[in-house]
mmCIF file of C-alpha atoms (C1' of nucleotides) in Angstrom:
data_model
loop_
_atom_site.group_PDB
_atom_site.id
_atom_site.type_symbol
_atom_site.label_atom_id
_atom_site.label_comp_id
_atom_site.label_asym_id
_atom_site.label_seq_id
_atom_site.Cartn_x
_atom_site.Cartn_y
_atom_site.Cartn_z
ATOM 1 C CA MET A 28 3.244 4.588 64.916
ATOM 2 C CA TYR A 29 5.331 2.285 62.065
ATOM 3 C CA SER A 30 4.112 -0.379 61.067
ATOM 4 C CA ALA A 31 6.652 -3.423 59.910
ATOM 5 C CA LYS A 32 6.914 -2.621 56.375
ATOM 6 C CA GLU A 33 7.231 1.046 57.140
ATOM 7 C CA ALA A 34 9.633 0.591 59.831
ATOM 8 C CA ALA A 35 11.706 -1.419 57.884
ATOM 9 C CA LYS A 36 11.462 1.155 55.093
ATOM 10 C CA ILE A 37 12.686 3.781 57.542
ATOM 11 C CA THR A 38 15.667 2.252 58.654
ATOM 12 C CA GLY A 39 16.279 0.313 55.091
ATOM 13 C CA LEU A 40 16.487 -2.926 56.994
ATOM 14 C CA SER A 41 14.371 -6.101 55.920
ATOM 15 C CA THR A 42 11.723 -6.239 58.492
ATOM 16 C CA ALA A 43 13.123 -10.050 58.511
ATOM 17 C CA ALA A 44 15.982 -8.227 60.314
ATOM 18 C CA LEU A 45 14.089 -6.145 62.616
ATOM 19 C CA ARG A 46 12.246 -9.253 63.986
ATOM 20 C CA TYR A 47 15.645 -11.001 64.912
ATOM 21 C CA TYR A 48 16.836 -8.347 66.187
ATOM 22 C CA GLU A 49 14.260 -7.983 68.647
ATOM 23 C CA LYS A 50 14.198 -11.978 69.100
ATOM 24 C CA GLU A 51 17.885 -11.208 70.196
ATOM 25 C CA SER A 52 16.987 -8.915 72.306
ATOM 26 C CA LEU A 53 19.043 -5.927 70.405
ATOM 27 C CA LEU A 54 15.971 -3.876 70.609
ATOM 28 C CA PRO A 55 13.063 -3.682 73.600
ATOM 29 C CA PRO A 56 10.045 -5.925 72.629
ATOM 30 C CA VAL A 57 7.979 -4.015 70.420
ATOM 31 C CA LYS A 58 4.745 -2.889 70.881
ATOM 32 C CA ARG A 59 1.212 -5.133 69.010
ATOM 33 C CA ASN A 60 -1.884 -3.888 68.477
ATOM 34 C CA ASP A 61 -5.175 -5.781 68.474
ATOM 35 C CA GLN A 62 -4.177 -8.427 65.466
ATOM 36 C CA LYS A 63 -0.254 -9.001 67.006
ATOM 37 C CA TYR A 64 0.918 -6.877 64.680
ATOM 38 C CA ARG A 65 4.028 -4.719 65.836
ATOM 39 C CA GLN A 66 3.731 -0.899 66.162
ATOM 40 C CA TYR A 67 6.839 0.236 65.646
ATOM 41 C CA THR A 68 7.210 4.152 67.676
ATOM 42 C CA ASP A 69 9.302 6.986 66.862
ATOM 43 C CA GLU A 70 11.901 5.373 69.997
ATOM 44 C CA ASP A 71 11.961 2.037 68.657
ATOM 45 C CA ILE A 72 13.078 3.163 65.530
ATOM 46 C CA GLU A 73 15.801 5.354 67.482
ATOM 47 C CA TRP A 74 17.095 2.753 68.741
ATOM 48 C CA ILE A 75 17.323 0.675 65.791
ATOM 49 C CA ARG A 76 19.157 3.562 64.400
ATOM 50 C CA MET A 77 21.771 3.329 67.308
ATOM 51 C CA ILE A 78 21.526 -0.471 66.783
ATOM 52 C CA GLN A 79 22.804 0.697 62.939
ATOM 53 C CA CYS A 80 25.278 2.842 64.374
ATOM 54 C CA MET A 81 27.147 -0.105 66.332
ATOM 55 C CA ARG A 82 26.234 -2.409 63.367
ATOM 56 C CA MET A 83 27.835 -0.516 60.879
ATOM 57 C CA ALA A 84 31.207 -0.107 63.320
ATOM 58 C CA ASN A 85 31.236 -4.209 62.933
ATOM 59 C CA ILE A 86 30.074 -4.333 66.639
ATOM 60 C CA PRO A 87 29.312 -8.589 66.892
ATOM 61 C CA ILE A 88 25.035 -8.383 67.532
ATOM 62 C CA GLN A 89 26.605 -10.336 71.014
ATOM 63 C CA SER A 90 28.230 -7.349 72.151
ATOM 64 C CA ILE A 91 25.686 -5.264 71.210
ATOM 65 C CA LYS A 92 23.474 -7.395 73.008
ATOM 66 C CA GLU A 93 25.544 -6.780 75.779
ATOM 67 C CA TYR A 94 25.577 -3.144 75.951
ATOM 68 C CA VAL A 95 21.707 -3.120 75.449
ATOM 69 C CA SER A 96 21.687 -5.545 78.532
ATOM 70 C CA LEU A 97 22.929 -2.462 80.289
ATOM 71 C CA LEU A 98 21.498 0.331 78.692
ATOM 72 C CA ILE A 99 17.903 -1.603 79.663
ATOM 73 C CA GLN A 100 19.133 -1.931 83.893
ATOM 74 C CA GLY A 101 19.341 1.687 83.652
ATOM 75 C CA GLY A 102 21.520 3.735 85.971
ATOM 76 C CA LYS A 103 23.604 1.685 87.730
ATOM 77 C CA THR A 104 25.263 -0.238 85.258
ATOM 78 C CA LEU A 105 26.685 3.754 84.037
ATOM 79 C CA GLU A 106 29.931 3.112 84.546
ATOM 80 C CA GLN A 107 30.051 -0.340 83.143
ATOM 81 C CA ARG A 108 28.999 0.873 79.630
ATOM 82 C CA TYR A 109 30.969 3.791 79.797
ATOM 83 C CA GLU A 110 34.005 1.237 79.506
ATOM 84 C CA MET A 111 32.293 -0.561 77.035
ATOM 85 C CA VAL A 112 32.257 2.352 74.634
ATOM 86 C CA GLN A 113 35.663 3.402 75.371
ATOM 87 C CA GLU A 114 36.842 -0.299 74.326
ATOM 88 C CA HIS A 115 34.224 0.598 70.753
ATOM 89 C CA ILE A 116 35.877 3.565 69.979
ATOM 90 C CA GLU A 117 39.551 2.008 70.252
ATOM 91 C CA ASN A 118 38.405 -0.825 68.889
ATOM 92 C CA ILE A 119 37.107 1.303 65.333
ATOM 93 C CA MET A 120 39.676 3.343 65.779
ATOM 94 C CA GLY A 121 42.064 0.003 64.857
ATOM 95 C CA GLN A 122 39.841 -1.025 62.623
ATOM 96 C CA ILE A 123 40.489 2.236 60.630
ATOM 97 C CA ALA A 124 43.973 2.538 61.205
ATOM 98 C CA ASN A 125 43.690 -0.875 59.280
ATOM 99 C CA LEU A 126 42.137 0.371 56.729
ATOM 100 C CA GLN A 127 44.249 3.260 56.228
ATOM 101 C CA LYS A 128 46.984 0.835 55.894
ATOM 102 C CA ALA A 129 45.297 -1.008 52.517
ATOM 103 C CA LEU A 130 44.109 2.487 51.357
ATOM 104 C CA THR A 131 47.573 3.724 51.546
ATOM 105 C CA LEU A 132 48.979 1.200 49.746
ATOM 106 C CA THR A 133 46.274 0.305 47.088
ATOM 107 C CA GLN A 134 46.687 4.508 45.654
ATOM 108 C CA SER A 135 50.186 3.250 45.373
ATOM 109 C CA LYS A 136 48.806 0.298 43.439
ATOM 110 C CA LEU A 137 46.574 2.752 41.487
ATOM 111 C CA ALA A 138 49.282 5.290 41.000
ATOM 112 C CA PHE A 139 52.132 1.920 39.279
ATOM 113 C CA TYR A 140 49.325 1.183 37.084
ATOM 114 C CA GLU A 141 48.423 4.798 35.850
ATOM 115 C CA LYS A 142 52.380 5.157 35.370
ATOM 116 C CA VAL A 143 52.319 1.835 33.696
ATOM 117 C CA LEU A 144 49.001 2.727 31.219
ATOM 118 C CA LYS A 145 50.833 6.128 30.269
ATOM 119 C CA GLU A 146 54.247 4.578 28.490
ATOM 120 C CA PRO A 147 52.144 1.833 25.667
ATOM 121 C CA LEU A 148 55.446 -0.246 26.024
ATOM 122 C CA ARG A 149 55.772 -1.750 28.617
ATOM 123 C CA GLN A 150 51.934 -2.788 28.949
ATOM 124 C CA ASP A 151 53.619 -6.217 28.064
ATOM 125 C CA ILE A 152 54.811 -6.798 31.567
ATOM 126 C CA THR A 153 54.353 -9.527 33.327
ATOM 127 C CA TYR A 154 53.042 -11.024 36.868
ATOM 128 C CA ALA A 155 55.965 -11.763 38.146
ATOM 129 C CA GLU A 156 57.858 -8.070 36.857
ATOM 130 C CA GLU A 157 54.759 -6.387 38.343
ATOM 131 C CA TRP A 158 55.200 -7.581 42.173
ATOM 132 C CA LYS A 159 58.442 -7.010 42.400
ATOM 133 C CA MET A 160 58.242 -3.533 41.260
ATOM 134 C CA PHE A 161 55.099 -2.728 42.813
ATOM 135 C CA ASN A 162 56.658 -4.863 45.721
ATOM 136 C CA HIS A 163 60.008 -2.552 45.831
ATOM 137 C CA GLY A 164 57.570 -0.134 46.639
ATOM 138 C CA GLY A 165 57.308 -1.336 50.067
ATOM 139 C CA HIS A 166 54.572 -3.670 50.746
ATOM 140 C CA VAL A 167 52.119 -3.768 53.517
ATOM 141 C CA MET B 261 61.994 -21.048 50.789
ATOM 142 C CA TYR B 262 59.684 -21.784 53.852
ATOM 143 C CA SER B 263 57.974 -24.648 55.377
ATOM 144 C CA ALA B 264 53.969 -24.687 55.733
ATOM 145 C CA LYS B 265 54.406 -24.149 59.622
ATOM 146 C CA GLU B 266 57.006 -21.057 58.786
ATOM 147 C CA ALA B 267 55.395 -19.604 56.555
ATOM 148 C CA ALA B 268 52.687 -19.247 58.224
ATOM 149 C CA LYS B 269 54.431 -18.245 61.494
ATOM 150 C CA ILE B 270 56.008 -14.981 59.060
ATOM 151 C CA THR B 271 52.393 -14.404 57.606
ATOM 152 C CA GLY B 272 50.691 -15.101 61.040
ATOM 153 C CA LEU B 273 48.041 -17.241 59.092
ATOM 154 C CA SER B 274 47.163 -20.270 60.008
ATOM 155 C CA THR B 275 48.855 -23.301 57.702
ATOM 156 C CA ALA B 276 45.564 -24.754 56.808
ATOM 157 C CA ALA B 277 44.135 -20.681 55.519
ATOM 158 C CA LEU B 278 47.079 -20.795 53.549
ATOM 159 C CA ARG B 279 45.738 -24.145 51.442
ATOM 160 C CA TYR B 280 42.850 -22.656 51.971
ATOM 161 C CA TYR B 281 44.204 -19.114 49.607
ATOM 162 C CA GLU B 282 45.888 -21.814 47.561
ATOM 163 C CA LYS B 283 43.561 -24.267 46.514
ATOM 164 C CA GLU B 284 40.729 -21.056 45.970
ATOM 165 C CA SER B 285 43.807 -19.845 43.790
ATOM 166 C CA LEU B 286 44.488 -16.364 45.647
ATOM 167 C CA LEU B 287 48.072 -17.468 44.873
ATOM 168 C CA PRO B 288 49.494 -19.455 42.280
ATOM 169 C CA PRO B 289 50.065 -23.078 43.132
ATOM 170 C CA VAL B 290 53.312 -23.114 45.764
ATOM 171 C CA LYS B 291 56.634 -25.702 44.690
ATOM 172 C CA ARG B 292 56.489 -28.509 46.717
ATOM 173 C CA ASN B 293 59.821 -30.966 47.515
ATOM 174 C CA ASP B 294 59.956 -34.367 47.549
ATOM 175 C CA GLN B 295 57.424 -35.511 49.955
ATOM 176 C CA LYS B 296 55.043 -33.231 47.834
ATOM 177 C CA TYR B 297 55.409 -30.772 51.081
ATOM 178 C CA ARG B 298 54.679 -27.083 49.928
ATOM 179 C CA GLN B 299 57.737 -25.093 49.665
ATOM 180 C CA TYR B 300 56.874 -21.131 49.884
ATOM 181 C CA THR B 301 59.445 -19.087 48.611
ATOM 182 C CA ASP B 302 60.075 -15.318 49.135
ATOM 183 C CA GLU B 303 58.226 -14.130 46.518
ATOM 184 C CA ASP B 304 55.106 -16.609 47.864
ATOM 185 C CA ILE B 305 55.421 -14.857 51.121
ATOM 186 C CA GLU B 306 54.992 -11.569 49.105
ATOM 187 C CA TRP B 307 51.726 -12.412 47.447
ATOM 188 C CA ILE B 308 49.990 -13.185 50.341
ATOM 189 C CA ARG B 309 51.095 -10.433 52.636
ATOM 190 C CA MET B 310 49.589 -8.693 48.995
ATOM 191 C CA ILE B 311 46.624 -10.842 49.874
ATOM 192 C CA GLN B 312 46.656 -9.983 53.398
ATOM 193 C CA CYS B 313 46.407 -6.336 52.908
ATOM 194 C CA MET B 314 42.894 -7.266 50.465
ATOM 195 C CA ARG B 315 41.788 -9.286 52.901
ATOM 196 C CA MET B 316 42.163 -6.328 55.242
ATOM 197 C CA ALA B 317 39.995 -3.884 53.446
ATOM 198 C CA ASN B 318 37.564 -6.553 53.336
ATOM 199 C CA ILE B 319 37.176 -7.303 50.109
ATOM 200 C CA PRO B 320 36.150 -10.884 49.020
ATOM 201 C CA ILE B 321 37.936 -13.754 48.478
ATOM 202 C CA GLN B 322 35.773 -14.053 45.369
ATOM 203 C CA SER B 323 36.946 -10.157 44.293
ATOM 204 C CA ILE B 324 40.678 -11.080 44.874
ATOM 205 C CA LYS B 325 40.738 -14.460 43.252
ATOM 206 C CA GLU B 326 39.631 -12.582 40.119
ATOM 207 C CA TYR B 327 42.131 -9.849 40.532
ATOM 208 C CA VAL B 328 44.587 -12.626 41.019
ATOM 209 C CA SER B 329 43.592 -14.437 37.737
ATOM 210 C CA LEU B 330 43.784 -10.898 35.865
ATOM 211 C CA LEU B 331 47.714 -10.227 37.355
ATOM 212 C CA ILE B 332 48.299 -14.005 36.485
ATOM 213 C CA GLN B 333 47.487 -13.240 32.674
ATOM 214 C CA GLY B 334 50.048 -10.286 32.371
ATOM 215 C CA GLY B 335 50.090 -7.201 30.507
ATOM 216 C CA LYS B 336 46.579 -6.783 28.424
ATOM 217 C CA THR B 337 44.796 -7.153 31.539
ATOM 218 C CA LEU B 338 46.086 -4.261 33.198
ATOM 219 C CA GLU B 339 43.096 -1.981 32.528
ATOM 220 C CA GLN B 340 40.775 -3.818 34.256
ATOM 221 C CA ARG B 341 43.239 -4.229 36.936
ATOM 222 C CA TYR B 342 43.506 -0.573 36.735
ATOM 223 C CA GLU B 343 39.315 -0.390 37.107
ATOM 224 C CA MET B 344 38.915 -3.404 40.095
ATOM 225 C CA VAL B 345 41.623 -1.210 41.858
ATOM 226 C CA GLN B 346 39.930 2.473 41.762
ATOM 227 C CA GLU B 347 36.362 0.327 42.829
ATOM 228 C CA HIS B 348 38.626 -0.653 46.065
ATOM 229 C CA ILE B 349 39.710 2.306 46.525
ATOM 230 C CA GLU B 350 36.047 3.754 46.392
ATOM 231 C CA ASN B 351 34.886 0.708 48.631
ATOM 232 C CA ILE B 352 37.786 1.231 51.334
ATOM 233 C CA MET B 353 36.779 5.081 51.502
ATOM 234 C CA GLY B 354 33.349 3.886 52.189
ATOM 235 C CA GLN B 355 34.063 1.837 54.978
ATOM 236 C CA ILE B 356 36.149 4.273 56.418
ATOM 237 C CA ALA B 357 34.070 7.374 56.114
ATOM 238 C CA ASN B 358 30.797 4.910 58.099
ATOM 239 C CA LEU B 359 33.929 3.431 60.931
ATOM 240 C CA GLN B 360 34.506 8.181 61.002
ATOM 241 C CA LYS B 361 30.546 8.306 61.372
ATOM 242 C CA ALA B 362 30.228 5.567 63.941
ATOM 243 C CA LEU B 363 33.399 6.841 65.636
ATOM 244 C CA THR B 364 32.010 10.052 65.612
ATOM 245 C CA LEU B 365 28.749 9.233 66.935
ATOM 246 C CA THR B 366 30.520 6.626 69.663
ATOM 247 C CA GLN B 367 32.896 9.835 71.305
ATOM 248 C CA SER B 368 29.697 12.107 71.641
ATOM 249 C CA LYS B 369 28.218 9.189 74.051
ATOM 250 C CA LEU B 370 31.493 8.222 75.712
ATOM 251 C CA ALA B 371 31.268 12.520 75.987
ATOM 252 C CA PHE B 372 28.251 12.290 77.706
ATOM 253 C CA TYR B 373 29.062 9.010 79.824
ATOM 254 C CA GLU B 374 31.775 11.395 81.225
ATOM 255 C CA LYS B 375 29.269 14.280 82.067
ATOM 256 C CA VAL B 376 26.885 11.827 84.122
ATOM 257 C CA LEU B 377 30.001 10.333 85.641
ATOM 258 C CA LYS B 378 30.998 13.490 87.217
ATOM 259 C CA GLU B 379 27.734 14.422 88.226
ATOM 260 C CA PRO B 380 26.439 11.592 91.257
ATOM 261 C CA LEU B 381 23.344 12.781 91.371
ATOM 262 C CA ARG B 382 21.844 11.931 87.943
ATOM 263 C CA GLN B 383 23.263 8.339 87.989
ATOM 264 C CA ASP B 384 20.143 7.095 88.169
ATOM 265 C CA ILE B 385 19.472 7.884 85.016
ATOM 266 C CA THR B 386 16.845 5.697 83.260
ATOM 267 C CA TYR B 387 18.134 4.466 79.865
ATOM 268 C CA ALA B 388 14.547 5.885 77.925
ATOM 269 C CA GLU B 389 15.819 8.942 79.793
ATOM 270 C CA GLU B 390 19.159 8.430 78.408
ATOM 271 C CA TRP B 391 18.375 7.771 75.056
ATOM 272 C CA LYS B 392 16.176 10.930 74.545
ATOM 273 C CA MET B 393 19.238 13.334 75.818
ATOM 274 C CA PHE B 394 21.331 11.428 73.407
ATOM 275 C CA ASN B 395 19.475 11.636 70.502
ATOM 276 C CA HIS B 396 18.740 15.624 71.272
ATOM 277 C CA GLY B 397 22.362 14.892 70.154
ATOM 278 C CA GLY B 398 21.362 13.979 66.883
ATOM 279 C CA HIS B 399 21.976 10.034 66.720
ATOM 280 C CA VAL B 400 22.796 8.616 63.548
ATOM 281 C "C1'" DT C 149 -16.306 -14.681 47.568
ATOM 282 C "C1'" DC C 150 -11.682 -14.365 46.124
ATOM 283 C "C1'" DT C 151 -8.030 -12.358 45.176
ATOM 284 C "C1'" DT C 152 -3.921 -9.565 47.306
ATOM 285 C "C1'" DG C 153 -1.446 -8.192 50.451
ATOM 286 C "C1'" DC C 154 -0.192 -6.938 55.019
ATOM 287 C "C1'" DT C 155 1.372 -9.805 59.101
ATOM 288 C "C1'" DT C 156 2.666 -13.576 62.242
ATOM 289 C "C1'" DT C 157 5.642 -17.570 63.914
ATOM 290 C "C1'" DG C 158 9.228 -21.214 64.238
ATOM 291 C "C1'" DA C 159 12.326 -23.544 61.684
ATOM 292 C "C1'" DA C 160 15.626 -24.295 58.179
ATOM 293 C "C1'" DG C 161 18.571 -22.240 54.829
ATOM 294 C "C1'" DT C 162 22.596 -19.743 53.241
ATOM 295 C "C1'" DG C 163 27.309 -17.606 51.906
ATOM 296 C "C1'" DC C 164 31.467 -16.487 54.058
ATOM 297 C "C1'" DG C 165 35.807 -17.426 55.484
ATOM 298 C "C1'" DC C 166 38.376 -20.159 57.338
ATOM 299 C "C1'" DT C 167 38.578 -24.936 61.574
ATOM 300 C "C1'" DT C 168 38.932 -29.216 62.396
ATOM 301 C "C1'" DC C 169 38.773 -33.163 61.768
ATOM 302 C "C1'" DA C 170 40.014 -38.114 60.314
ATOM 303 C "C1'" DT C 171 43.403 -40.818 57.797
ATOM 304 C "C1'" DA C 172 47.549 -42.014 55.762
ATOM 305 C "C1'" DG C 173 52.985 -40.675 54.589
ATOM 306 C "C1'" DT C 174 57.799 -38.974 56.307
ATOM 307 C "C1'" DT C 175 61.881 -37.081 58.785
ATOM 308 C "C1'" DT C 176 63.391 -36.272 63.633
ATOM 309 C "C1'" DA C 177 64.907 -37.688 68.118
ATOM 310 C "C1'" DT C 178 65.458 -40.912 71.954
ATOM 311 C "C1'" DA D 229 62.227 -49.289 67.417
ATOM 312 C "C1'" DT D 230 59.013 -46.309 68.556
ATOM 313 C "C1'" DA D 231 57.164 -42.058 69.392
ATOM 314 C "C1'" DA D 232 57.317 -37.114 68.565
ATOM 315 C "C1'" DA D 233 56.519 -33.703 65.680
ATOM 316 C "C1'" DC D 234 56.010 -32.262 60.680
ATOM 317 C "C1'" DT D 235 53.371 -32.437 56.582
ATOM 318 C "C1'" DA D 236 49.249 -34.535 53.113
ATOM 319 C "C1'" DT D 237 43.844 -34.329 51.244
ATOM 320 C "C1'" DG D 238 39.350 -34.411 51.265
ATOM 321 C "C1'" DA D 239 35.816 -33.456 53.679
ATOM 322 C "C1'" DA D 240 32.715 -31.742 57.304
ATOM 323 C "C1'" DG D 241 31.943 -28.374 60.861
ATOM 324 C "C1'" DC D 242 31.758 -23.554 62.568
ATOM 325 C "C1'" DG D 243 29.638 -19.187 64.308
ATOM 326 C "C1'" DC D 244 27.547 -15.219 62.231
ATOM 327 C "C1'" DA D 245 24.163 -12.438 60.537
ATOM 328 C "C1'" DC D 246 21.224 -12.730 58.367
ATOM 329 C "C1'" DT D 247 17.228 -14.746 54.745
ATOM 330 C "C1'" DT D 248 13.420 -18.026 53.481
ATOM 331 C "C1'" DC D 249 10.276 -21.115 53.663
ATOM 332 C "C1'" DA D 250 6.152 -23.400 55.009
ATOM 333 C "C1'" DA D 251 1.774 -22.718 57.722
ATOM 334 C "C1'" DA D 252 -1.407 -19.939 58.781
ATOM 335 C "C1'" DG D 253 -4.432 -14.978 60.590
ATOM 336 C "C1'" DC D 254 -6.567 -10.772 59.205
ATOM 337 C "C1'" DA D 255 -8.461 -6.840 56.335
ATOM 338 C "C1'" DA D 256 -9.768 -4.320 52.392
ATOM 339 C "C1'" DG D 257 -10.860 -4.276 47.095
ATOM 340 C "C1'" DA D 258 -13.488 -6.237 42.874
#
DNA sequence: TCTTGCTTTGAAGTGCGCTTCATAGTTTAT
DNA sequence: ATAAACTATGAAGCGCACTTCAAAGCAAGA
């Protein structure tokens, strides 16, 4: 059992974010003690970690909410969850592909700068020249 | 020379977004014709593609603005740009790492669902059981 | 007792990256 | 001549994911 502050520390989220997630039904209602203070269980913490994993994949709160709703409804929603998870995977792979593209381009930019920095005479290059040279390498 | 609408079509951005970028100094002031209408050159289009590449890497507008500012100032800012680009690369690699992590977990989730779907007797699994089984596989 | 520190709540505020609106001027087609 | 289609501007609005605020309750230590 963890207090709000402890749960926040463990997960790296703010107590406000935890309350927000609960309010948005991203996690089931957290148990309270006599003083109405939240008492996060290990299960709650794991649940939060699952949410963090989904957020890390930039899955919107609303989609997580839908997934969690199905999860709570149980076994009969298995196929829907299966399809959702498939979509998530495709989404993540798309994001990775975009980032890889940007990474490749940015790395070639870095290589370009390295080259120019090694040639002191060329450091008076203008931005007009730069992007011409850079684009010649095939931008986007 | 392209009209606002043409530039929008070519880049896939809205004309409003193009004006917004210009307003925020993400691209140098675009030339106008007699009627004050914008006339995007091929260079402008390339510049916009560079911005799109950076946005694809989730680089915030403000950072792009700073980079562009240095770019326009020219050669003497080369080292600063070099450092910025290095930071961008690290940032992108970090994002990819996070997504890979999320992808791996999501794929193991999918595998779990596939397995359960192949065992009709187990489809009455509850969410409590599910995450126990799933977490046992090592969540996050 | 009184302060410090934890907690609660709903409501309002924030920052980002645009989008939409309202108003107005210009060009083209019918 | 008139309507349709394009452009311009500043300002306001929006969706998202939280954060911050304001007011209040409870608990332990000086």
